[in-house]
Coordinates of C-alpha atoms and ligand atoms in Angstrom, one line a residue:
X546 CA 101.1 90.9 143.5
X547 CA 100.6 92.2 140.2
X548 CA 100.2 89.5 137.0
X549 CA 103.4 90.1 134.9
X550 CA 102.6 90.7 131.5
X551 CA 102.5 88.0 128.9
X552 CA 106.0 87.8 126.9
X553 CA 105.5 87.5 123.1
X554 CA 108.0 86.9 120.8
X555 CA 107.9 86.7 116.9
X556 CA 110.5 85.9 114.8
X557 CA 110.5 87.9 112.0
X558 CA 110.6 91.5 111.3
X559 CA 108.5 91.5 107.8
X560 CA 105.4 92.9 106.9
X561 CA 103.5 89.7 108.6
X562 CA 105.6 89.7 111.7
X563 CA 105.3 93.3 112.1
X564 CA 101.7 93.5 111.8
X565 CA 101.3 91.3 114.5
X566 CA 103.5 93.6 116.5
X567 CA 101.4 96.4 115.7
X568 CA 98.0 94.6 116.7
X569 CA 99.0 93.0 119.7
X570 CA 100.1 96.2 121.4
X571 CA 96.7 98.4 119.6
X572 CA 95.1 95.2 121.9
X573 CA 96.9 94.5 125.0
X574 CA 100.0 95.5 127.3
X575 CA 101.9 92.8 126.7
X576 CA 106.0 92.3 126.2
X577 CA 106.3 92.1 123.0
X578 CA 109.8 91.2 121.2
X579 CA 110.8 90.9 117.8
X580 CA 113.7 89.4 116.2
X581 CA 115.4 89.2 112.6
X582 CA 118.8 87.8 111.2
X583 CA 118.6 90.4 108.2
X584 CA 118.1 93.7 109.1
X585 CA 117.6 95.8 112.5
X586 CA 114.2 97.4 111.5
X587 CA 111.0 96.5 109.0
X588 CA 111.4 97.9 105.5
X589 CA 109.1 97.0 102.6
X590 CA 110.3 94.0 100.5
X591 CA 108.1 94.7 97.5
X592 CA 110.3 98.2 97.6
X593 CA 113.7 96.9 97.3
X594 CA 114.3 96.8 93.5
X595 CA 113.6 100.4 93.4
X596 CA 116.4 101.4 95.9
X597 CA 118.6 99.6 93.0
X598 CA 116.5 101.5 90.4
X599 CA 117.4 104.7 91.9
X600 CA 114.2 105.7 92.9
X601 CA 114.5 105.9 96.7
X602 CA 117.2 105.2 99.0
X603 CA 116.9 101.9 101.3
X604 CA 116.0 104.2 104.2
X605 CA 112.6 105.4 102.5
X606 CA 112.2 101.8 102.8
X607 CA 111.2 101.6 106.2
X608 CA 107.9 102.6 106.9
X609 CA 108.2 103.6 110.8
X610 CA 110.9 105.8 112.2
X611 CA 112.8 104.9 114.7
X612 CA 111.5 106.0 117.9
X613 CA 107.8 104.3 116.8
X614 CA 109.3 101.2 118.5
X615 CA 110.0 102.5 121.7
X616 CA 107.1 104.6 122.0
X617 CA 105.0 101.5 121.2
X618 CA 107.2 99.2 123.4
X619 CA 108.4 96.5 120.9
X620 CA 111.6 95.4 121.9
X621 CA 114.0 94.6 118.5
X622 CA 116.0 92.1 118.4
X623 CA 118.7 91.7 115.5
X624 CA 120.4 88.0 115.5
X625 CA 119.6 84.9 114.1
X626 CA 117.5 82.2 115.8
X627 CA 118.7 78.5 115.5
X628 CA 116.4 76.9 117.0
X629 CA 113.7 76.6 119.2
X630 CA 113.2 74.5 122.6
X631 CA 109.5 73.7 122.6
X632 CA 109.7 71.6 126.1
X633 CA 110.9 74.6 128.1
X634 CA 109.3 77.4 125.3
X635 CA 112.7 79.0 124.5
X636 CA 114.6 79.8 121.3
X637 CA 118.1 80.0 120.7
X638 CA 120.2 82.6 119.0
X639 CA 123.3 81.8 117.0
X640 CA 125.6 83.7 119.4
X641 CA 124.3 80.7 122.1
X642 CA 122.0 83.3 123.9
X643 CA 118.6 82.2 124.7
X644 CA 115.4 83.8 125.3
X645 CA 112.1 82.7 126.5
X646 CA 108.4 83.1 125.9
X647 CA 105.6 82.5 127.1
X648 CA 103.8 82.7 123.2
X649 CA 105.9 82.5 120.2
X650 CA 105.1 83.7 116.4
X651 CA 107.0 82.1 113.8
X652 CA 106.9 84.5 110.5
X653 CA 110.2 84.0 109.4
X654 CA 108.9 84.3 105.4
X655 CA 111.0 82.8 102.3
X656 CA 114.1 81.9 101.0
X657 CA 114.9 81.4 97.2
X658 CA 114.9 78.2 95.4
X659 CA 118.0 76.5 94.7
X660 CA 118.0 72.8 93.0
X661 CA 121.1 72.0 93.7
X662 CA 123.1 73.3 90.4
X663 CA 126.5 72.9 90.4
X664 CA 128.1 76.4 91.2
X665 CA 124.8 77.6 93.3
X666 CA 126.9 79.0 96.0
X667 CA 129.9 80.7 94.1
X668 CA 130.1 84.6 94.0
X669 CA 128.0 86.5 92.0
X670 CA 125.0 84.1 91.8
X671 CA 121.9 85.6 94.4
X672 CA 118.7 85.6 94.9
X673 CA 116.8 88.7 94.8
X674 CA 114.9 88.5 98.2
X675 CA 116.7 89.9 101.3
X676 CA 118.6 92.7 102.0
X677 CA 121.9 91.3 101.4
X678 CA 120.8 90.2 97.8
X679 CA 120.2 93.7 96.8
X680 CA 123.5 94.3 98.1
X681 CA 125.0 91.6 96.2
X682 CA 123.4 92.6 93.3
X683 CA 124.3 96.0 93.6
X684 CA 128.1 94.7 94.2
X685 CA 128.3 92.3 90.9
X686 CA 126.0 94.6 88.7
X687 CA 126.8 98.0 89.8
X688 CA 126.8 98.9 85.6
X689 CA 127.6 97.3 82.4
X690 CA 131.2 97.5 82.7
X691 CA 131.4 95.4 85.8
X692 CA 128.4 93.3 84.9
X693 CA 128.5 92.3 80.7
X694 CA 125.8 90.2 81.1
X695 CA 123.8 88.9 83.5
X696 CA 121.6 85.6 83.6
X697 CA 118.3 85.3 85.5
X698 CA 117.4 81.7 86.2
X699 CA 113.4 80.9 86.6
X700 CA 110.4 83.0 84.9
X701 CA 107.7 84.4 87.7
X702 CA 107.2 87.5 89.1
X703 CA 110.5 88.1 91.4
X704 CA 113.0 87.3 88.3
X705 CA 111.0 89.8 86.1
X706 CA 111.8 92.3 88.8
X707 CA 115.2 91.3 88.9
X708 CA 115.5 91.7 84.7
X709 CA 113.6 95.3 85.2
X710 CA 116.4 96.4 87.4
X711 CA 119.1 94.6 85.2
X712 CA 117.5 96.9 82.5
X713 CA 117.2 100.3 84.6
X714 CA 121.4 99.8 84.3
X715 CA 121.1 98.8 80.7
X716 CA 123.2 95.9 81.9
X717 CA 122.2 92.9 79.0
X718 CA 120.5 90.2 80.5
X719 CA 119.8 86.7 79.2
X720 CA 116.2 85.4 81.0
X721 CA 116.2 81.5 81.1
X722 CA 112.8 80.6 81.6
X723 CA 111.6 76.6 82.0
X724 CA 108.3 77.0 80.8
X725 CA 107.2 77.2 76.9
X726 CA 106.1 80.7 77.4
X727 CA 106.7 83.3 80.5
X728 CA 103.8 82.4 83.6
X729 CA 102.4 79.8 80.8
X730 CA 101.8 77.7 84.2
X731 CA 99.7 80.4 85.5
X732 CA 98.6 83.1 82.8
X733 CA 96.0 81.9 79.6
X734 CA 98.0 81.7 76.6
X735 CA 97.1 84.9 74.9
X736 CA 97.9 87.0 78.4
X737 CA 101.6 85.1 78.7
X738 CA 102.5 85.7 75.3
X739 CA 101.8 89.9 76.0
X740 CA 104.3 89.7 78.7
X741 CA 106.6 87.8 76.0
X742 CA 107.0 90.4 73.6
X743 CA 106.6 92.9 76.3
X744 CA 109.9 91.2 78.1
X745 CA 111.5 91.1 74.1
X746 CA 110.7 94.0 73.2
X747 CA 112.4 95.8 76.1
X748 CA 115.7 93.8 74.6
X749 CA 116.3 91.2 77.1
X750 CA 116.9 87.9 75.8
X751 CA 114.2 85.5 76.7
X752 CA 115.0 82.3 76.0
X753 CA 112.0 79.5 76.9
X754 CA 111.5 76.1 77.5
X755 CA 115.5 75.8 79.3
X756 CA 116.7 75.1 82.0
X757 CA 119.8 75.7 83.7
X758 CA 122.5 72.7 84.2
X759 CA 125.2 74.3 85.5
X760 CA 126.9 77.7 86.8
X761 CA 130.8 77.7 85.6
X762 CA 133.1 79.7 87.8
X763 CA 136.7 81.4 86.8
X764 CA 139.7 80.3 88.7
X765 CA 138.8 83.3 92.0
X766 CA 135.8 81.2 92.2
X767 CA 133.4 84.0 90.6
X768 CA 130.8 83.3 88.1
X769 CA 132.3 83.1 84.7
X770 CA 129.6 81.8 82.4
X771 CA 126.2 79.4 82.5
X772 CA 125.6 76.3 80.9
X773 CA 122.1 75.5 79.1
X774 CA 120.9 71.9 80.1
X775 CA 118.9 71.2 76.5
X776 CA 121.5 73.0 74.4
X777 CA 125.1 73.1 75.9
X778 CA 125.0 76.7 75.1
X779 CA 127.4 78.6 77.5
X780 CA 127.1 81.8 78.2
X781 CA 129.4 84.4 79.7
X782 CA 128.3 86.4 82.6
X783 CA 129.3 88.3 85.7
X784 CA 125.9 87.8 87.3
X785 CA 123.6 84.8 88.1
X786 CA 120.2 85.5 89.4
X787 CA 118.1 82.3 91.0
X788 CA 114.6 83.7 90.8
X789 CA 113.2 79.6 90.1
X790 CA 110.5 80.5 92.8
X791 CA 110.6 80.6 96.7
X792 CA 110.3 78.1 99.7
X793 CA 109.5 78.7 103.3
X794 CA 112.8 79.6 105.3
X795 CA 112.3 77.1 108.1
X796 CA 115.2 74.9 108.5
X797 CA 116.0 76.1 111.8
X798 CA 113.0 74.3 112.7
X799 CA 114.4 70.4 112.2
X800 CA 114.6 70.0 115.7
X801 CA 111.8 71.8 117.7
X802 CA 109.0 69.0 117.3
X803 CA 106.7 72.1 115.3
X804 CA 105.2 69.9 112.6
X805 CA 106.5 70.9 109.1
X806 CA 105.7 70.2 105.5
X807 CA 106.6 72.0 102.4
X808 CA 106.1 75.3 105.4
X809 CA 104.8 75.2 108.9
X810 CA 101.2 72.9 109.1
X811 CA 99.1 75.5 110.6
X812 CA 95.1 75.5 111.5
X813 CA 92.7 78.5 110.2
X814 CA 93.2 79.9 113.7
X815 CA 97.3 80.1 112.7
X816 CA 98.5 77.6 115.5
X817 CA 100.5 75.2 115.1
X818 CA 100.7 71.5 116.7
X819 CA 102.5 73.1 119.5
X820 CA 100.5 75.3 122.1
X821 CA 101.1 78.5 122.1
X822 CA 102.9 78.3 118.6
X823 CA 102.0 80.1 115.8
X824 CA 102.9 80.6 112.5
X825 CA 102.1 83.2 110.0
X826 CA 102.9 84.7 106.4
X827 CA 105.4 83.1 103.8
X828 CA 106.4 80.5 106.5
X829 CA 103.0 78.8 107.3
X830 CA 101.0 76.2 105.0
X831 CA 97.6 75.6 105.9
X832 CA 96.6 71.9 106.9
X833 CA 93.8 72.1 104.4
X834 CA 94.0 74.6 101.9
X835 CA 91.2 77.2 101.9
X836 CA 88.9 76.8 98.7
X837 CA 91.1 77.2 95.9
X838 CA 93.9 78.8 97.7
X839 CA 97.4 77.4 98.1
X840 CA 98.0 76.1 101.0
X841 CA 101.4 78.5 100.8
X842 CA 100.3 82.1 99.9
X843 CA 103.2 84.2 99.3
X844 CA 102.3 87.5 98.8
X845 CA 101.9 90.8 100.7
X846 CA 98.7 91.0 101.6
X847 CA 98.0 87.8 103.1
X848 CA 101.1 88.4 105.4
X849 CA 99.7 91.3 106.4
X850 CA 96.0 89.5 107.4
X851 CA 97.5 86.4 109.1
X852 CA 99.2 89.1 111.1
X853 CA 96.4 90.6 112.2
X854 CA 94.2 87.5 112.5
X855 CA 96.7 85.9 114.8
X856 CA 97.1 89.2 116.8
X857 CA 93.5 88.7 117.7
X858 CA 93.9 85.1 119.1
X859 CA 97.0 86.0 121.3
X860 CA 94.7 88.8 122.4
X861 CA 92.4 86.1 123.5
X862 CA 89.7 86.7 120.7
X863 CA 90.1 83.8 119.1
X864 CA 90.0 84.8 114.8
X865 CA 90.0 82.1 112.5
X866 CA 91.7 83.4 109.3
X867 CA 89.3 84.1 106.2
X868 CA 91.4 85.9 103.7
X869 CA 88.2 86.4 101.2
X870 CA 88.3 86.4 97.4
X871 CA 91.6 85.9 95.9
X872 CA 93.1 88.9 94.5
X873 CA 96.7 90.3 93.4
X874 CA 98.9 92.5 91.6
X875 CA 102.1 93.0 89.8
X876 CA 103.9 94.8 86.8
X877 CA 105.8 92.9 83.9
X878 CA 108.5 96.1 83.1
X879 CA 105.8 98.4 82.3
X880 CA 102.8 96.6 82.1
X881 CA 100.3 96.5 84.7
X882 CA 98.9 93.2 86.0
X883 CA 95.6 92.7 88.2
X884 CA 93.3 89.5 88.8
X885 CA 90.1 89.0 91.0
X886 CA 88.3 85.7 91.9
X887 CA 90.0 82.9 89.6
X888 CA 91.7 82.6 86.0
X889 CA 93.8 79.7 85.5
X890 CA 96.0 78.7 82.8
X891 CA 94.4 76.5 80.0
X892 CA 96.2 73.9 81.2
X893 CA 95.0 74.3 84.7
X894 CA 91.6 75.7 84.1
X895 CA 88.3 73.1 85.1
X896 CA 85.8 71.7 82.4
X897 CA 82.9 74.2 83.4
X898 CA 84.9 77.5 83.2
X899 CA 84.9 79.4 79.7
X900 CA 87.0 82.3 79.2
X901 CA 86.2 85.6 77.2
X902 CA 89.2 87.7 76.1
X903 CA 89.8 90.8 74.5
X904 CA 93.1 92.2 73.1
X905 CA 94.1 96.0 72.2
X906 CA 94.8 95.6 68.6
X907 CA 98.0 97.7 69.2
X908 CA 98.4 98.5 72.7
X909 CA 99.9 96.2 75.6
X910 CA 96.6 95.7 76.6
X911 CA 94.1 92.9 77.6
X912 CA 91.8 91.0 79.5
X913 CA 90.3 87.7 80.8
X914 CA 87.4 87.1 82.0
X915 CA 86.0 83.7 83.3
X916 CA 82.5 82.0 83.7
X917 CA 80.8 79.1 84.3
X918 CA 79.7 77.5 81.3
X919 CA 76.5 76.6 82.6
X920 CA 75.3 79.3 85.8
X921 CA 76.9 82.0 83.4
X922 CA 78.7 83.4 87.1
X923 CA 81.3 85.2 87.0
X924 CA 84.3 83.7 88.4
X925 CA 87.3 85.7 87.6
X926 CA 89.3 88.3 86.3
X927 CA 93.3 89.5 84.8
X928 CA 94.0 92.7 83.5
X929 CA 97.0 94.3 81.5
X930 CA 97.3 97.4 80.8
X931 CA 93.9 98.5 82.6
X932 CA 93.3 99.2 86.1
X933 CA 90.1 97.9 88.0
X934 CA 88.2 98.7 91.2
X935 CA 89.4 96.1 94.3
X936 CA 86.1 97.0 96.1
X937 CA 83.9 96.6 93.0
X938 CA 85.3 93.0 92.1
X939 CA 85.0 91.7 95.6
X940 CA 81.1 92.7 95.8
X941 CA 80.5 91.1 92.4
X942 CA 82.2 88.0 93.7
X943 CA 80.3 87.9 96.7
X944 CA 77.1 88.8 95.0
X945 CA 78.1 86.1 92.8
X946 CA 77.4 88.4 89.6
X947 CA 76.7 86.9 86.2
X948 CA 79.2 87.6 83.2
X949 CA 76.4 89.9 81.7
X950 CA 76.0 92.1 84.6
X951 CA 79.7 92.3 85.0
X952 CA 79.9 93.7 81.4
X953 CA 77.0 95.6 81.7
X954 CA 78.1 97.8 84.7
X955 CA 82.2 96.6 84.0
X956 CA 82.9 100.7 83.3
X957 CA 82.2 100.7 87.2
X958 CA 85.4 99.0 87.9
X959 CA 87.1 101.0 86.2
X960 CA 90.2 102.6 88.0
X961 CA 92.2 104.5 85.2
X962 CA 92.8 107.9 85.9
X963 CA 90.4 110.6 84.1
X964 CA 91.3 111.0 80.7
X965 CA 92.5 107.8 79.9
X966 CA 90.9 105.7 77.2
X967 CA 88.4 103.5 78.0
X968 CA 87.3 100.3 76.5
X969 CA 84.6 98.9 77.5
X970 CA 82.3 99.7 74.6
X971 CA 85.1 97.5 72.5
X972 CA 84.9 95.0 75.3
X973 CA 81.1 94.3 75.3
X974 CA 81.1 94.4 71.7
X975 CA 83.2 91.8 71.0
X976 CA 81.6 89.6 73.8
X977 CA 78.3 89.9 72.2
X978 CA 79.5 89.0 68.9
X979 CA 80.9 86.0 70.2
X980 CA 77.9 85.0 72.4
X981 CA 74.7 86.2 70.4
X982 CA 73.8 88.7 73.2
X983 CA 73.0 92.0 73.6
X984 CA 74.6 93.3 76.4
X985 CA 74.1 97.3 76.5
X986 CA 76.9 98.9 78.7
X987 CA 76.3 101.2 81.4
X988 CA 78.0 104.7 81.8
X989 CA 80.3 104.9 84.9
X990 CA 77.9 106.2 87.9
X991 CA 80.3 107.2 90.4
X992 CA 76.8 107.3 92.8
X993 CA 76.6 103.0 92.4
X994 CA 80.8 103.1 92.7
X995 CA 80.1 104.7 96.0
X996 CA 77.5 102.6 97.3
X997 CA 80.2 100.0 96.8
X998 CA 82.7 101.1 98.8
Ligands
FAD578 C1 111.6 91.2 95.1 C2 110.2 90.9 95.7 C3 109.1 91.5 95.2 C4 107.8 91.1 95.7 N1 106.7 91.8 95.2 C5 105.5 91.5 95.7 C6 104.4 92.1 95.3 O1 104.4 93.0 94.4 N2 103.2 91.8 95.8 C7 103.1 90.8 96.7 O2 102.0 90.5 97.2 N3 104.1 90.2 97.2 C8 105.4 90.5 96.7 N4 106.5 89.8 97.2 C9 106.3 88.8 98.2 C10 106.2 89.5 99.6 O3 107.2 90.4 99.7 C11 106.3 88.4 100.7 O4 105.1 87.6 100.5 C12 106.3 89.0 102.1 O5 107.3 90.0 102.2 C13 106.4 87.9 103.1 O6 106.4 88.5 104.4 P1 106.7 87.7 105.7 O7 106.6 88.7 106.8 O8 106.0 86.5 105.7 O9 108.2 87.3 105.5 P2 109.6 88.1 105.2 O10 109.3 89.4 104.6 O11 110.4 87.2 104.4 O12 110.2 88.4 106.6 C14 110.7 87.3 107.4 C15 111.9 87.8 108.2 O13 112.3 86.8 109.1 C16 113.7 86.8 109.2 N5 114.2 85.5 109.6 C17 114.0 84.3 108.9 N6 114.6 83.3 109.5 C18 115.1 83.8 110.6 C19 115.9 83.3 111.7 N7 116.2 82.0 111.8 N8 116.3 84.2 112.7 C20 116.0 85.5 112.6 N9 115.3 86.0 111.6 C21 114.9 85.2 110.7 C22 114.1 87.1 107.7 O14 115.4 87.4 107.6 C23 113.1 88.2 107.4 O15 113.6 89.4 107.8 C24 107.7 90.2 96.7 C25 108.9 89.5 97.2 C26 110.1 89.9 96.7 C27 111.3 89.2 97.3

């Protein structure tokens, strides 16, 4: 008789989940089913605030048309999961259904912070993460008639989203950020206070080093106005954003025996302390952290590797995940952000690492670079306002580049499009005035760019 196929499930239709999908079936036969609570089929996440921005409908969100799951024979399932029976390796819907597996993905991602603030759950006041917070948003802030104000509650890269699609309505927004200066936790001084006056000058009102104490609601329960816990300002809204970070969205797990911190303890091969369990993406924390990594790496790309990585495994290659040099992106309103390798805040940065920075005397521009005080190796890299070269900044890491040949040949990693100005003459300049060098910088050879890639 013939061996019926394995049955994999994965909980989770997001760009982790999904990817695991995708590489299980490019590997195998096997029966593969995915579930979600929030929507029927995968759209991109990092997309939504530009369906409220009016630049695509939530459709054009969705990477795959429909028939590519059919055609590829992953079975979609859209219902919430409450909980999962480890000692007969089945999970539980809320509608009391159950379904078994043989091996189970958990990449159920993220769920905003809330710390308990009084008036936390009344309407109006959303996170800006799933599908039915864009709805929200686009329900309480449609315009500035509906929506005088709105408040946006925690400084980091999801609430400045939130305050750039806030300002695509020209709805005025009031930013309350707990830190002395926006990202001060993760940015260098000089970089944070760029995306201050950027955020200021776009006429939002930043207010730092607050917190919120409490949401106030009108007498149908809707917001009505927030409270300022240093001050005992109050101010009037229609709309309460909780952008104060993100934690994994694993409380359905309280039951199953999977062992849990902060996210779900996972090993660098992605399993958990339950055979046959994994967990992947915004959802797992790795037992020990890898190098400087957090343990919890929300971002795209990382998703995207475990979900490959852990594809391998299932397909019995057994991966261990090595996500490689630390890199990301974002954009503060119209600003540009990259970093490569490691750049830390001053208040976070290590006794051997100096920084270099330059600054555009006029434009929204700058950048960091770190060494090592002593090896002179290049460690790290953020940029505003200029683009650079993924490829080019991984080699160097690797190669373990000095801060002198990074300046020499930084034109390289350039990734501005023709015509745009270019710096790096300014750039070396100003480093060997500081340093007592004489750094000569190379012209951009597309011939070594190639080589790179
Ligand atoms: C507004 C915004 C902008 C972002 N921008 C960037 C960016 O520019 N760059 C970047 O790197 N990262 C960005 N991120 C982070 C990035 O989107 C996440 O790291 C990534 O989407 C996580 O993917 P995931 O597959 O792990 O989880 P998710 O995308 O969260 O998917 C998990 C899925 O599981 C479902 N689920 C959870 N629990 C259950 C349950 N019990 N039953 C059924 N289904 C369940 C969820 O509803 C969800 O659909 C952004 C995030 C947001 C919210």
């Amino acid at each position: 008789m013939q061996k019926l196929e394995e049955h994999i499930v994965i909980i989770g239709n997001g760009i982790s989940g999904i990817t695991c999908a995708r590489h299980i079936r490019k590997n195998s036969n096997k029966q593969i089913t995915v579930i979600s609570g929030e929507s029927e089929y995968f759209f991109s996440r990092t997309a939504l605030m530009y369906v409220y921005m009016g630049h695509m409908k939530f459709e054009h969100t969705q990477p795959y048309e429909k028939w590519f799951w059919k055609k590829n024979k992953i079975d979609l399932i859209h219902k919430f999961v409450t909980g999962i029976n480890t000692l007969n390796n089945t999970i539980q819907f809320k509608d009391n259904s159950v379904l078994s597996f043989d091996k189970l993905v958990i990449a159920t991602g993220s769920k905003p912070n809330k710390f308990g603030w009084p008036g936390q759950e009344l309407s109006g006041v959303t996170g800006m993460y799933h599908k039915n917070d864009l709805e929200n948003i686009e329900r309480f802030a449609p315009d500035n008639k509906t929506c005088k104000r709105a408040v946006i509650v925690g400084g980091g890269l999801i609430g400045i989203e939130l305050a750039e699609m806030l300002h695509s309505r020209n709805i005025p927004t009031t930013f309350l950020v707990r830190e002395k200066s926006f990202w001060g936790n993760v940015l260098p001084s000089e970089e944070s206070a760029v995306i201050n006056k950027e955020i200021t000058d776009n006429h939002i009102d930043l207010r730092l080093g607050v917190n919120l104490k409490e949401i106030n609601a009108d007498d149908n329960g809707n917001v009505k106005s927030i409270t300022i816990a240093e001050t005992g300002e109050i101010i009037d809204c229609d709309l309460v954003g909780l952008t104060a970070g993100v934690t994994p969205n694993i409380d359905f797990l309280k039951a199953s025996g999977i062992k849990t911190a902060k996210g779900i303890i996972v090993n660098r091969y992605l399993e958990t302390n339950i055979p046959n369990i994994y967990a992947i993406g915004d959802c797992a924390e790795q037992e020990v952290a890898i190098d400087q990594r957090r343990p919890i790496e929300a971002v795209w790309y990382t998703g995207r590797m475990m979900g490959e990585t852990v594809a391998q495994t299932i397909c019995s290659k057994k991966t261990a995940y090595k996500p490689g040099h630390w890199f990301n992106s974002a954009k503060f309103l119209d600003i540009e952000y990259q970093t490569y390798g490691w750049v830390f805040s001053e208040k976070n940065k290590k006794e051997n690492e100096v920084y270099f920075q330059w600054k555009h005397p006029k434009e929204q521009k700058c950048i960091t670079i770190s060494f090592d005080k002593t090896t002179q190796q290049f460690l790290g890299i953020n940029t505003f306002g200029i683009r650079l070269r993924h490829e080019i900044f991984d080699t160097w890491l690797t190669e373990n580049k000095t801060i002198a040949q990074v300046l020499e040949y930084l034109a390289d990693a350039n990734f501005d499009p023709e015509f745009y100005k270019v710096h790096e003459p300014e750039i070396v300049a100003k480093f060997n005035l500081e340093n007592n060098t004489n750094i000569h910088p190379k012209k951009k050879s597309w011939k070594r760019i190639f080589s790179k890639s």
